[in-house]
């Protein structure tokens, strides 16, 4: 379907005020945003306009009942100074999985991708070129209907904004195996990228950081034994030469980086199994010198190599080398900047559009 996306360029770009190759994620924002409204059962008025504050009624239902979801993906700079996206169609699909679970309307997947392309084309000068850096893209949807009452909203906003970001982790990380708080349960919203999932994780994450860990390793809500995912990542373990990762049981987010890493590992000839994994199994593998590597995978962090898993009651030290994790990390970065070929067809070039910011 063809969409007429109205573009209103900013009069002056702020890009010269920001060191885009040396800025933490989420601190600086680009000049524009893509925005679209859901009214009377249809998405209307798709447009790109200067980034600004959005008037919100105090009774907006997202503020009271939590109908808010989001996605995350990155734009990188490829050959010939051309911006690239990584599997944006998968983000569009997952957005609608989240929308369904949260009682929200589907957003047209082709408009999702087209909005991303046009926004990134307009913000081309904001795409960092330093190794490991990127333009982080945040599509999100929330209920903006002014109503106090427990039902699905009838009006929503969909917005995409962008923020230049450097590497998330430049070192191996430590994970805190949480045995009090839980992220999600079967039948809950764990498989949706819902804002509330992350709100509930803030306090436990702060506790973990205060104890010297980087992120929480979430366990199941009943026995605190089965591994689910890390704070902002899915997780992989290499045990006895084979890779395992928790299966998508309904309480785990289906990560796009996770999906891609599985394909990359299998293409290298590794056996990769998606199944339940227990902390007992990881402890035994470490004890028997079979635990060879562990790494988290996610859009924001990329590939994060794990140094240790513990919580005060135990500590599992991973071997110093992470050869496969390092290789996958480097291949990801090289594919996303077109230094090597993309044999999977995941890289989507951003087309050039006539309207550019002055």
Tab-separated table of C-alpha atoms in Angstrom:
chain	number	residue	atom	x	y	z
A	1	UNK	CA	0.000	0.000	0.000
A	2	UNK	CA	1.230	3.492	-0.813
A	3	UNK	CA	1.208	6.117	1.936
A	4	UNK	CA	1.412	9.878	1.637
A	5	UNK	CA	3.682	10.869	4.519
A	6	UNK	CA	3.750	14.628	4.926
A	7	UNK	CA	7.210	15.935	5.867
A	8	UNK	CA	7.727	19.241	7.685
A	9	UNK	CA	11.487	19.795	8.058
A	10	UNK	CA	12.998	21.551	11.049
A	11	UNK	CA	14.199	25.030	10.184
A	12	UNK	CA	17.593	24.429	11.804
A	13	UNK	CA	19.234	21.108	12.733
A	14	UNK	CA	20.648	20.581	16.230
A	15	UNK	CA	23.144	17.972	15.055
A	16	UNK	CA	26.123	20.344	15.274
A	17	UNK	CA	25.448	20.722	19.002
A	18	UNK	CA	25.926	16.995	19.691
A	19	UNK	CA	29.004	14.779	19.465
A	20	UNK	CA	27.056	11.950	17.871
A	21	UNK	CA	30.063	9.591	17.996
A	22	UNK	CA	30.468	10.036	21.735
A	23	UNK	CA	27.062	10.197	23.394
A	24	UNK	CA	25.292	7.669	25.659
A	25	UNK	CA	22.020	6.210	24.412
A	26	UNK	CA	18.900	8.176	25.244
A	27	UNK	CA	20.567	11.479	26.095
A	28	UNK	CA	20.303	13.345	22.781
A	29	UNK	CA	17.450	13.228	20.296
A	30	UNK	CA	17.317	14.058	16.613
A	31	UNK	CA	15.439	16.891	14.933
A	32	UNK	CA	12.304	15.033	13.847
A	33	UNK	CA	9.729	12.411	14.768
A	34	UNK	CA	7.273	10.315	12.802
A	35	UNK	CA	3.733	10.483	14.168
A	36	UNK	CA	0.361	8.952	13.321
A	37	UNK	CA	-3.010	8.795	15.130
A	38	UNK	CA	-5.596	6.053	15.508
A	39	UNK	CA	-9.082	7.549	15.328
A	40	UNK	CA	-12.475	6.021	14.541
A	41	UNK	CA	-10.934	2.635	13.846
A	42	UNK	CA	-8.188	3.741	11.424
A	43	UNK	CA	-4.641	5.092	11.445
A	44	UNK	CA	-4.644	8.600	9.969
A	45	UNK	CA	-2.396	11.548	9.145
A	46	UNK	CA	1.065	9.901	8.983
A	47	UNK	CA	3.674	12.639	9.039
A	48	UNK	CA	7.202	13.626	9.976
A	49	UNK	CA	7.591	16.879	11.828
A	50	UNK	CA	10.061	18.609	14.168
A	51	UNK	CA	10.488	16.809	17.494
A	52	UNK	CA	8.530	18.639	20.169
A	53	UNK	CA	6.495	18.144	23.327
A	54	UNK	CA	3.175	16.377	22.860
A	55	UNK	CA	0.091	17.761	24.617
A	56	UNK	CA	-1.410	15.012	26.768
A	57	UNK	CA	-4.673	15.035	28.704
A	58	UNK	CA	-4.246	14.096	32.393
A	59	UNK	CA	-6.804	11.335	31.832
A	60	UNK	CA	-4.898	9.759	28.923
A	61	UNK	CA	-5.539	6.072	29.445
A	62	UNK	CA	-1.891	5.046	29.022
A	63	UNK	CA	-1.076	6.980	32.183
A	64	UNK	CA	-3.686	5.104	34.226
A	65	UNK	CA	-4.050	1.657	32.675
A	66	UNK	CA	-0.714	1.075	30.987
A	67	UNK	CA	-1.687	0.576	27.343
A	68	UNK	CA	1.790	1.421	26.071
A	69	UNK	CA	4.170	-0.670	23.968
A	70	UNK	CA	7.417	0.006	22.124
A	71	UNK	CA	10.054	-1.370	19.802
A	72	UNK	CA	13.773	-0.753	19.415
A	73	UNK	CA	16.059	-1.024	16.419
A	74	UNK	CA	19.116	0.701	15.003
A	75	UNK	CA	20.288	2.470	11.882
A	76	UNK	CA	23.946	2.227	10.920
A	77	UNK	CA	26.008	3.805	8.159
A	78	UNK	CA	27.003	1.539	5.306
A	79	UNK	CA	29.014	1.905	2.150
A	80	UNK	CA	28.665	5.056	0.083
A	81	UNK	CA	27.448	6.972	3.130
A	82	UNK	CA	24.089	5.186	2.985
A	83	UNK	CA	22.046	4.470	6.165
A	84	UNK	CA	20.967	0.884	6.793
A	85	UNK	CA	18.264	-0.790	8.885
A	86	UNK	CA	18.412	-4.301	10.369
A	87	UNK	CA	15.305	-6.475	9.850
A	88	UNK	CA	12.729	-3.701	10.412
A	89	UNK	CA	9.958	-5.979	9.159
A	90	UNK	CA	10.522	-8.210	12.191
A	91	UNK	CA	10.109	-5.222	14.510
A	92	UNK	CA	6.864	-4.353	12.737
A	93	UNK	CA	5.557	-7.892	13.260
A	94	UNK	CA	6.569	-7.964	16.921
A	95	UNK	CA	4.963	-4.574	17.529
A	96	UNK	CA	1.658	-6.063	16.485
A	97	UNK	CA	2.164	-9.139	18.676
A	98	UNK	CA	2.574	-6.745	21.602
A	99	UNK	CA	-0.419	-4.680	20.466
A	100	UNK	CA	-2.656	-7.755	20.365
A	101	UNK	CA	-1.662	-8.840	23.874
A	102	UNK	CA	-2.237	-5.343	25.263
A	103	UNK	CA	-5.631	-4.828	23.610
A	104	UNK	CA	-4.329	-2.249	21.137
A	105	UNK	CA	-4.852	-1.878	17.380
A	106	UNK	CA	-2.429	-3.302	14.841
A	107	UNK	CA	-0.222	-0.796	13.078
A	108	UNK	CA	0.251	-1.345	9.311
A	109	UNK	CA	3.579	-3.115	8.931
A	110	UNK	CA	4.433	-1.491	5.608
A	111	UNK	CA	3.750	1.975	7.061
A	112	UNK	CA	5.939	1.073	10.055
A	113	UNK	CA	8.878	0.314	7.740
A	114	UNK	CA	8.218	3.247	5.413
A	115	UNK	CA	8.003	5.650	8.351
A	116	UNK	CA	11.349	4.360	9.623
A	117	UNK	CA	12.990	4.736	6.219
A	118	UNK	CA	11.789	8.285	5.666
A	119	UNK	CA	12.696	9.376	9.190
A	120	UNK	CA	16.207	7.897	8.969
A	121	UNK	CA	16.718	9.414	5.520
A	122	UNK	CA	15.810	12.811	6.956
A	123	UNK	CA	18.102	12.269	9.970
A	124	UNK	CA	21.023	10.866	7.950
A	125	UNK	CA	23.473	13.338	9.492
A	126	UNK	CA	22.624	11.949	12.933
A	127	UNK	CA	23.797	8.406	12.149
A	128	UNK	CA	27.129	7.829	13.983
A	129	UNK	CA	30.039	6.291	12.125
A	130	UNK	CA	32.201	5.218	15.057
A	131	UNK	CA	32.628	1.482	15.651
A	132	UNK	CA	29.753	0.074	17.712
A	133	UNK	CA	27.717	3.282	17.526
A	134	UNK	CA	24.369	3.677	15.789
A	135	UNK	CA	21.189	5.714	15.556
A	136	UNK	CA	18.786	4.077	17.994
A	137	UNK	CA	15.179	4.133	16.785
A	138	UNK	CA	12.260	3.968	19.207
A	139	UNK	CA	8.809	3.281	17.712
A	140	UNK	CA	6.105	3.320	20.376
A	141	UNK	CA	2.336	3.354	20.730
A	142	UNK	CA	0.208	4.528	23.621
A	143	UNK	CA	-3.443	5.131	24.472
A	144	UNK	CA	-4.109	8.863	24.443
A	145	UNK	CA	-7.882	8.772	24.892
A	146	UNK	CA	-9.045	10.856	27.857
A	147	UNK	CA	-11.155	8.409	29.875
A	148	UNK	CA	-11.170	7.016	33.380
A	149	UNK	CA	-12.491	3.476	33.286
A	150	UNK	CA	-11.240	-0.047	32.750
A	151	UNK	CA	-11.632	-0.834	29.058
A	152	UNK	CA	-9.551	-0.732	25.898
A	153	UNK	CA	-8.908	2.768	24.634
A	154	UNK	CA	-10.313	3.893	21.303
A	155	UNK	CA	-7.649	6.425	20.305
A	156	UNK	CA	-3.881	5.973	20.196
A	157	UNK	CA	-0.720	7.666	19.035
A	158	UNK	CA	2.131	5.938	17.210
A	159	UNK	CA	5.464	7.759	17.215
A	160	UNK	CA	9.008	7.030	16.105
A	161	UNK	CA	11.864	9.058	17.572
A	162	UNK	CA	15.608	8.608	17.261
A	163	UNK	CA	18.688	8.998	19.433
A	164	UNK	CA	22.384	8.592	18.515
A	165	UNK	CA	24.000	6.025	20.787
A	166	UNK	CA	27.436	4.651	21.495
A	167	UNK	CA	28.193	1.040	22.518
A	168	UNK	CA	26.178	-0.171	25.506
A	169	UNK	CA	28.868	-2.386	27.051
A	170	UNK	CA	32.586	-2.239	26.242
A	171	UNK	CA	33.469	-5.005	28.686
A	172	UNK	CA	32.216	-8.352	29.898
A	173	UNK	CA	29.267	-8.121	32.274
A	174	UNK	CA	28.085	-9.663	35.534
A	175	UNK	CA	24.534	-10.980	35.946
A	176	UNK	CA	22.562	-11.127	39.201
A	177	UNK	CA	20.368	-14.235	39.428
A	178	UNK	CA	17.229	-12.773	41.025
A	179	UNK	CA	15.392	-14.984	43.550
A	180	UNK	CA	12.849	-12.562	45.022
A	181	UNK	CA	11.401	-10.456	42.229
A	182	UNK	CA	10.074	-11.778	38.918
A	183	UNK	CA	9.777	-10.239	35.492
A	184	UNK	CA	6.937	-12.273	34.040
A	185	UNK	CA	4.787	-15.385	34.393
A	186	UNK	CA	3.130	-17.667	31.875
A	187	UNK	CA	-0.080	-16.034	30.759
A	188	UNK	CA	1.223	-12.591	31.650
A	189	UNK	CA	2.724	-9.946	29.391
A	190	UNK	CA	6.318	-11.184	29.256
A	191	UNK	CA	6.189	-11.938	25.542
A	192	UNK	CA	4.954	-8.398	24.795
A	193	UNK	CA	7.265	-5.399	24.664
A	194	UNK	CA	5.017	-3.569	27.095
A	195	UNK	CA	6.194	-0.527	29.022
A	196	UNK	CA	5.002	-1.961	32.334
A	197	UNK	CA	7.334	-4.942	32.057
A	198	UNK	CA	10.291	-2.584	32.279
A	199	UNK	CA	8.796	-0.470	35.060
A	200	UNK	CA	8.578	-3.567	37.254
A	201	UNK	CA	12.231	-4.367	36.561
A	202	UNK	CA	13.651	-1.021	37.669
A	203	UNK	CA	13.846	-1.644	41.430
A	204	UNK	CA	15.419	-5.139	41.177
A	205	UNK	CA	17.918	-3.827	38.633
A	206	UNK	CA	18.955	-1.018	40.959
A	207	UNK	CA	19.464	-3.561	43.751
A	208	UNK	CA	21.596	-5.718	41.462
A	209	UNK	CA	23.754	-2.762	40.401
A	210	UNK	CA	24.268	-1.755	44.036
A	211	UNK	CA	25.731	-5.221	44.610
A	212	UNK	CA	28.213	-4.875	41.757
A	213	UNK	CA	26.251	-6.554	38.966
A	214	UNK	CA	25.310	-5.064	35.601
A	215	UNK	CA	21.903	-6.593	34.920
A	216	UNK	CA	19.375	-9.024	36.331
A	217	UNK	CA	19.156	-12.625	35.176
A	218	UNK	CA	15.438	-13.358	35.524
A	219	UNK	CA	14.274	-16.763	36.721
A	220	UNK	CA	10.850	-18.384	36.721
A	221	UNK	CA	8.227	-17.140	39.161
A	222	UNK	CA	7.496	-20.481	40.828
A	223	UNK	CA	10.793	-22.151	41.656
A	224	UNK	CA	13.371	-19.469	40.772
A	225	UNK	CA	15.162	-22.219	38.906
A	226	UNK	CA	14.403	-21.888	35.201
A	227	UNK	CA	16.311	-19.183	33.346
A	228	UNK	CA	14.189	-16.758	31.336
A	229	UNK	CA	16.118	-13.735	30.062
A	230	UNK	CA	18.407	-10.894	31.124
A	231	UNK	CA	17.232	-7.336	31.846
A	232	UNK	CA	17.493	-6.077	28.269
A	233	UNK	CA	18.581	-9.244	26.491
A	234	UNK	CA	17.964	-12.859	25.669
A	235	UNK	CA	20.768	-15.194	26.721
A	236	UNK	CA	22.814	-18.020	25.190
A	237	UNK	CA	25.053	-20.625	26.842
A	238	UNK	CA	27.704	-22.777	25.171
A	239	UNK	CA	27.953	-26.094	27.014
A	240	UNK	CA	30.087	-28.951	25.762
A	241	UNK	CA	30.415	-27.407	22.318
A	242	UNK	CA	26.669	-26.862	21.841
A	243	UNK	CA	24.538	-23.756	22.292
A	244	UNK	CA	21.324	-23.575	24.269
A	245	UNK	CA	18.934	-20.697	24.850
A	246	UNK	CA	15.634	-20.602	26.784
A	247	UNK	CA	12.654	-21.479	24.622
A	248	UNK	CA	9.862	-18.977	24.085
A	249	UNK	CA	7.515	-20.215	26.775
A	250	UNK	CA	5.148	-17.234	26.693
A	251	UNK	CA	6.973	-15.272	29.388
A	252	UNK	CA	10.075	-14.462	27.310
A	253	UNK	CA	10.402	-11.743	24.676
A	254	UNK	CA	11.050	-13.048	21.185
A	255	UNK	CA	14.186	-11.056	20.486
A	256	UNK	CA	15.052	-10.218	16.901
A	257	UNK	CA	18.761	-10.364	17.727
A	258	UNK	CA	18.074	-13.740	19.395
A	259	UNK	CA	16.407	-15.019	16.238
A	260	UNK	CA	19.311	-13.784	14.139
A	261	UNK	CA	22.015	-15.245	16.395
A	262	UNK	CA	20.360	-18.665	16.240
A	263	UNK	CA	20.539	-18.531	12.433
A	264	UNK	CA	24.152	-17.309	12.487
A	265	UNK	CA	25.290	-20.038	14.883
A	266	UNK	CA	23.554	-22.741	12.874
A	267	UNK	CA	25.087	-21.379	9.676
A	268	UNK	CA	28.487	-21.864	11.343
A	269	UNK	CA	27.636	-25.502	12.000
A	270	UNK	CA	26.781	-25.277	15.697
A	271	UNK	CA	23.918	-27.192	17.217
A	272	UNK	CA	21.508	-24.704	18.828
A	273	UNK	CA	18.703	-25.922	21.061
A	274	UNK	CA	15.798	-23.858	22.377
A	275	UNK	CA	14.601	-25.464	25.591
A	276	UNK	CA	14.112	-24.894	29.330
A	277	UNK	CA	17.403	-24.285	31.142
A	278	UNK	CA	17.848	-24.472	34.921
A	279	UNK	CA	20.351	-22.746	37.172
A	280	UNK	CA	21.253	-26.199	38.494
A	281	UNK	CA	22.251	-27.254	34.984
A	282	UNK	CA	24.456	-24.158	34.558
A	283	UNK	CA	26.103	-24.717	37.956
A	284	UNK	CA	26.809	-28.363	37.136
A	285	UNK	CA	28.201	-27.485	33.715
A	286	UNK	CA	30.524	-24.951	35.329
A	287	UNK	CA	31.590	-27.425	37.998
A	288	UNK	CA	32.419	-30.015	35.319
A	289	UNK	CA	34.271	-27.480	33.128
A	290	UNK	CA	31.676	-27.796	30.374
A	291	UNK	CA	30.363	-24.226	30.538
A	292	UNK	CA	32.394	-22.564	27.811
A	293	UNK	CA	30.651	-19.272	27.039
A	294	UNK	CA	27.612	-17.165	27.842
A	295	UNK	CA	26.433	-14.001	26.169
A	296	UNK	CA	23.355	-11.819	26.091
A	297	UNK	CA	21.852	-10.570	22.837
A	298	UNK	CA	19.574	-7.613	22.218
A	299	UNK	CA	19.089	-4.562	20.037
A	300	UNK	CA	20.367	-2.018	22.548
A	301	UNK	CA	23.337	-4.033	23.806
A	302	UNK	CA	24.190	-5.999	20.659
A	303	UNK	CA	26.206	-8.988	21.906
A	304	UNK	CA	27.201	-8.676	25.592
A	305	UNK	CA	29.753	-11.216	26.806
A	306	UNK	CA	29.146	-12.591	30.298
A	307	UNK	CA	31.906	-12.722	32.900
A	308	UNK	CA	30.002	-13.979	35.926
A	309	UNK	CA	26.583	-15.119	37.152
A	310	UNK	CA	25.813	-14.996	40.857
A	311	UNK	CA	23.796	-13.392	43.642
A	312	UNK	CA	25.799	-13.620	46.860
A	313	UNK	CA	24.829	-17.225	47.529
A	314	UNK	CA	26.879	-18.514	44.601
A	315	UNK	CA	29.161	-17.253	41.852
A	316	UNK	CA	29.740	-18.852	38.457
A	317	UNK	CA	32.827	-17.518	36.713
A	318	UNK	CA	32.821	-17.882	32.943
A	319	UNK	CA	36.067	-18.725	31.111
A	320	UNK	CA	38.084	-15.666	30.126
A	321	UNK	CA	37.762	-16.272	26.403
A	322	UNK	CA	34.518	-15.816	24.474
A	323	UNK	CA	35.684	-16.777	20.970
A	324	UNK	CA	32.299	-17.515	19.416
A	325	UNK	CA	30.543	-14.646	21.151
A	326	UNK	CA	33.274	-12.290	19.966
A	327	UNK	CA	33.041	-13.622	16.428
A	328	UNK	CA	29.258	-13.254	16.315
A	329	UNK	CA	29.542	-9.732	17.752
A	330	UNK	CA	32.085	-8.727	15.120
A	331	UNK	CA	30.117	-10.303	12.277
A	332	UNK	CA	26.997	-8.436	13.388
A	333	UNK	CA	28.829	-5.132	13.400
A	334	UNK	CA	30.487	-5.845	10.067
A	335	UNK	CA	27.228	-6.856	8.365
A	336	UNK	CA	25.449	-3.788	9.715
A	337	UNK	CA	28.088	-1.512	8.180
A	338	UNK	CA	28.499	-3.512	4.938
A	339	UNK	CA	32.135	-4.364	5.644
A	340	UNK	CA	31.141	-7.943	4.883
A	341	UNK	CA	28.323	-9.391	2.820
A	342	UNK	CA	24.936	-10.112	4.368
A	343	UNK	CA	24.142	-13.703	3.335
A	344	UNK	CA	20.802	-13.667	5.151
A	345	UNK	CA	19.165	-10.677	3.467
A	346	UNK	CA	18.634	-8.850	6.775
A	347	UNK	CA	20.113	-5.467	5.892
A	348	UNK	CA	17.632	-2.960	4.449
A	349	UNK	CA	19.098	0.133	2.745
A	350	UNK	CA	17.364	3.408	3.475
A	351	UNK	CA	16.221	5.100	0.292
A	352	UNK	CA	16.958	8.747	-0.421
A	353	UNK	CA	14.052	11.166	-0.219
A	354	UNK	CA	13.875	14.659	-1.630
A	355	UNK	CA	13.064	16.557	1.558
A	356	UNK	CA	16.087	17.233	3.756
A	357	UNK	CA	16.415	19.450	6.859
A	358	UNK	CA	17.912	22.871	6.335
